[in-house]
């Protein structure tokens, strides 16, 4: 058996993100039960589903924080853990996995800012360390990013001095500082007071308009309807239904999608 890195040319995968038959268990608990997902470059995919359905695990698998037990994951045409029907096994070396992870932005529900660093330092550190950018250039870019998320005047503040909505906007600026080809959001507004949700969604909508490829796990149905190219409904470790927002949200075909939507709408 040979182990190698598969290229787009070899596999024909051209989507930004492609998952095929991905399975993942924690001990005896199977959390992903054969997930297929395709996200084209420049598209926004919104993932809906009840708590415990595997949404976070799916994002973590795409970001290579979890390794699929079976199936394969491709980001930007580079495959991880791909086995052809023949006996050729493709596996990305760990160094390449880490490199690819720096090209994927991840925004968490609870912000994950560094509390002892200022807002500006939070945005500057990642490109300096992960991309070896000169500090002066990283600082200039960080200031531009903070302006883009409406926080130019908070550069010198510490995270604890900001509202949740402001902290999440810093987290988005920090993710953008790595110039990611793909942005993943895991319930980015779930920890926020209702009146702060809008300012964060506005920043995400702005990114969508600029053609950033994104996968957003959220319960914000209005956002999904307005911004998503594709809505994916997950339940019990499977993609139950996916399609255009109009179809999935207005005319769901599966009983479980209907039941979920009737609760959150
Ligand atoms: P969701 O994001 O849809 O709420 P998760 O992907 O977080 O779902 O979790 C799916 C299931 O997997 C849950 O039952 C959760 O408890 C379990 N789980 C997630 N991560 C781990 C882990 N690291 N170890 C054990 N169980 C986990
Ligand atoms: Mg989750």
CSV table of N, CA, C and O in Angstrom, one decimal, residues 16-19 22 24 56-68 72-81 91-106 182 184:
chain,number,residue,atom,x,y,z
A,16,UNK,N,-14.7,23.6,-2.7
A,16,UNK,CA,-13.8,24.1,-1.6
A,16,UNK,C,-13.8,23.1,-0.5
A,16,UNK,O,-12.8,22.8,0.1
A,17,UNK,N,-15.0,22.6,-0.2
A,17,UNK,CA,-15.1,21.5,0.9
A,17,UNK,C,-15.9,20.4,0.3
A,17,UNK,O,-16.9,20.5,-0.3
A,18,UNK,N,-15.4,19.2,0.6
A,18,UNK,CA,-16.1,18.0,0.1
A,18,UNK,C,-15.9,16.9,1.2
A,18,UNK,O,-14.7,16.6,1.6
A,19,UNK,N,-17.0,16.4,1.6
A,19,UNK,CA,-16.9,15.3,2.6
A,19,UNK,C,-17.7,14.1,2.0
A,19,UNK,O,-18.8,14.3,1.4
A,22,UNK,N,-18.4,10.4,5.7
A,22,UNK,CA,-17.5,10.7,6.9
A,22,UNK,C,-18.2,10.1,8.2
A,22,UNK,O,-19.4,10.4,8.5
A,24,UNK,N,-17.5,9.3,12.4
A,24,UNK,CA,-16.7,9.6,13.6
A,24,UNK,C,-17.4,9.2,14.8
A,24,UNK,O,-18.6,9.4,15.0
A,56,UNK,N,-21.1,20.5,15.6
A,56,UNK,CA,-19.7,21.0,16.0
A,56,UNK,C,-18.7,19.9,15.6
A,56,UNK,O,-17.6,20.3,15.1
A,57,UNK,N,-19.0,18.7,15.7
A,57,UNK,CA,-18.0,17.6,15.3
A,57,UNK,C,-17.8,17.7,13.8
A,57,UNK,O,-16.6,17.5,13.4
A,58,UNK,N,-18.8,18.0,13.1
A,58,UNK,CA,-18.6,18.1,11.6
A,58,UNK,C,-17.7,19.3,11.3
A,58,UNK,O,-16.7,19.1,10.5
A,59,UNK,N,-17.9,20.4,11.9
A,59,UNK,CA,-17.0,21.6,11.7
A,59,UNK,C,-15.6,21.2,12.1
A,59,UNK,O,-14.6,21.6,11.4
A,60,UNK,N,-15.4,20.6,13.3
A,60,UNK,CA,-14.1,20.2,13.8
A,60,UNK,C,-13.4,19.2,12.9
A,60,UNK,O,-12.2,19.2,12.8
A,61,UNK,N,-14.2,18.4,12.2
A,61,UNK,CA,-13.6,17.4,11.3
A,61,UNK,C,-13.1,18.2,10.0
A,61,UNK,O,-12.0,17.9,9.5
A,62,UNK,N,-13.9,19.2,9.6
A,62,UNK,CA,-13.5,19.9,8.4
A,62,UNK,C,-12.2,20.7,8.7
A,62,UNK,O,-11.3,20.9,7.9
A,63,UNK,N,-12.1,21.2,10.0
A,63,UNK,CA,-10.9,22.0,10.4
A,63,UNK,C,-9.8,21.1,10.9
A,63,UNK,O,-8.8,21.6,11.4
A,64,UNK,N,-9.9,19.8,10.8
A,64,UNK,CA,-8.9,18.8,11.2
A,64,UNK,C,-8.6,18.8,12.6
A,64,UNK,O,-7.5,18.5,13.0
A,65,UNK,N,-9.6,19.3,13.5
A,65,UNK,CA,-9.4,19.2,14.9
A,65,UNK,C,-9.8,17.8,15.3
A,65,UNK,O,-9.4,17.3,16.4
A,66,UNK,N,-10.6,17.1,14.5
A,66,UNK,CA,-11.0,15.7,14.7
A,66,UNK,C,-10.7,15.0,13.4
A,66,UNK,O,-10.8,15.6,12.3
A,67,UNK,N,-10.3,13.7,13.5
A,67,UNK,CA,-9.9,12.9,12.4
A,67,UNK,C,-11.1,12.0,12.1
A,67,UNK,O,-11.5,11.2,13.0
A,68,UNK,N,-11.6,12.0,10.9
A,68,UNK,CA,-12.7,11.0,10.5
A,68,UNK,C,-12.2,9.6,10.7
A,68,UNK,O,-11.0,9.3,10.4
A,72,UNK,N,-13.8,10.4,3.7
A,72,UNK,CA,-12.7,11.4,3.5
A,72,UNK,C,-13.2,12.8,3.5
A,72,UNK,O,-14.4,13.1,3.3
A,73,UNK,N,-12.2,13.7,3.7
A,73,UNK,CA,-12.5,15.1,3.8
A,73,UNK,C,-11.5,15.8,2.9
A,73,UNK,O,-10.3,15.5,2.9
A,74,UNK,N,-12.0,16.8,2.1
A,74,UNK,CA,-11.2,17.5,1.2
A,74,UNK,C,-11.4,19.0,1.4
A,74,UNK,O,-12.6,19.4,1.4
A,75,UNK,N,-10.4,19.8,1.7
A,75,UNK,CA,-10.5,21.2,1.7
A,75,UNK,C,-9.6,21.9,0.7
A,75,UNK,O,-8.4,21.6,0.7
A,76,UNK,N,-10.1,22.7,-0.1
A,76,UNK,CA,-9.3,23.4,-1.1
A,76,UNK,C,-8.6,22.4,-2.1
A,76,UNK,O,-7.6,22.6,-2.6
A,77,UNK,N,-9.3,21.3,-2.3
A,77,UNK,CA,-8.7,20.3,-3.2
A,77,UNK,C,-7.7,19.3,-2.6
A,77,UNK,O,-7.2,18.5,-3.3
A,78,UNK,N,-7.4,19.5,-1.3
A,78,UNK,CA,-6.4,18.7,-0.7
A,78,UNK,C,-7.1,17.7,0.2
A,78,UNK,O,-7.9,18.1,1.1
A,79,UNK,N,-6.9,16.4,0.0
A,79,UNK,CA,-7.6,15.4,0.7
A,79,UNK,C,-6.9,14.9,2.0
A,79,UNK,O,-5.7,14.9,2.1
A,80,UNK,N,-7.8,14.6,2.9
A,80,UNK,CA,-7.3,14.0,4.2
A,80,UNK,C,-7.9,12.7,4.4
A,80,UNK,O,-9.1,12.6,4.3
A,81,UNK,N,-7.1,11.7,4.5
A,81,UNK,CA,-7.7,10.4,4.8
A,81,UNK,C,-8.6,9.8,3.7
A,81,UNK,O,-9.8,9.5,3.9
A,91,UNK,N,-2.9,10.1,2.5
A,91,UNK,CA,-2.9,10.6,3.9
A,91,UNK,C,-2.0,11.8,3.9
A,91,UNK,O,-0.9,11.8,3.5
A,92,UNK,N,-2.6,13.0,4.3
A,92,UNK,CA,-1.8,14.2,4.4
A,92,UNK,C,-0.8,14.1,5.6
A,92,UNK,O,-1.3,13.8,6.7
A,93,UNK,N,0.5,14.5,5.4
A,93,UNK,CA,1.4,14.5,6.5
A,93,UNK,C,0.9,15.5,7.6
A,93,UNK,O,0.3,16.5,7.2
A,94,UNK,N,1.2,15.3,8.8
A,94,UNK,CA,0.7,16.2,9.9
A,94,UNK,C,1.1,17.6,9.7
A,94,UNK,O,0.3,18.5,9.9
A,95,UNK,N,2.3,17.8,9.2
A,95,UNK,CA,2.8,19.2,8.9
A,95,UNK,C,1.9,19.9,7.9
A,95,UNK,O,1.6,21.1,8.1
A,96,UNK,N,1.4,19.2,6.9
A,96,UNK,CA,0.5,19.7,5.9
A,96,UNK,C,-0.9,20.0,6.5
A,96,UNK,O,-1.5,20.9,6.1
A,97,UNK,N,-1.3,19.1,7.4
A,97,UNK,CA,-2.6,19.3,8.0
A,97,UNK,C,-2.6,20.6,8.8
A,97,UNK,O,-3.5,21.4,8.8
A,98,UNK,N,-1.5,20.8,9.6
A,98,UNK,CA,-1.4,22.0,10.4
A,98,UNK,C,-1.4,23.3,9.5
A,98,UNK,O,-2.0,24.3,9.8
A,99,UNK,N,-0.7,23.1,8.3
A,99,UNK,CA,-0.6,24.2,7.4
A,99,UNK,C,-2.0,24.5,6.8
A,99,UNK,O,-2.4,25.7,6.7
A,100,UNK,N,-2.7,23.5,6.5
A,100,UNK,CA,-4.0,23.7,6.0
A,100,UNK,C,-5.0,24.3,7.0
A,100,UNK,O,-5.8,25.1,6.7
A,101,UNK,N,-4.8,23.9,8.3
A,101,UNK,CA,-5.6,24.4,9.3
A,101,UNK,C,-5.5,26.0,9.5
A,101,UNK,O,-6.4,26.7,9.8
A,102,UNK,N,-4.3,26.5,9.2
A,102,UNK,CA,-4.1,27.9,9.3
A,102,UNK,C,-4.8,28.6,8.2
A,102,UNK,O,-5.0,29.8,8.2
A,103,UNK,N,-5.2,27.9,7.1
A,103,UNK,CA,-6.0,28.5,6.0
A,103,UNK,C,-7.5,28.5,6.3
A,103,UNK,O,-8.3,28.9,5.4
A,104,UNK,N,-7.9,27.9,7.4
A,104,UNK,CA,-9.3,27.8,7.7
A,104,UNK,C,-9.6,28.6,9.0
A,104,UNK,O,-9.0,28.3,10.0
A,105,UNK,N,-10.4,29.6,8.9
A,105,UNK,CA,-10.8,30.4,10.0
A,105,UNK,C,-11.9,29.7,10.8
A,105,UNK,O,-12.8,29.1,10.2
A,106,UNK,N,-11.8,29.8,12.1
A,106,UNK,CA,-12.8,29.1,13.0
A,106,UNK,C,-13.3,30.2,14.0
A,106,UNK,O,-12.5,30.7,14.8
A,182,UNK,N,-11.4,29.6,3.8
A,182,UNK,CA,-12.7,29.1,4.3
A,182,UNK,C,-12.9,29.6,5.7
A,182,UNK,O,-12.0,29.6,6.5
A,184,UNK,N,-15.3,29.0,9.2
A,184,UNK,CA,-16.3,28.1,9.8
A,184,UNK,C,-16.8,28.9,11.1
A,184,UNK,O,-16.0,29.4,11.8
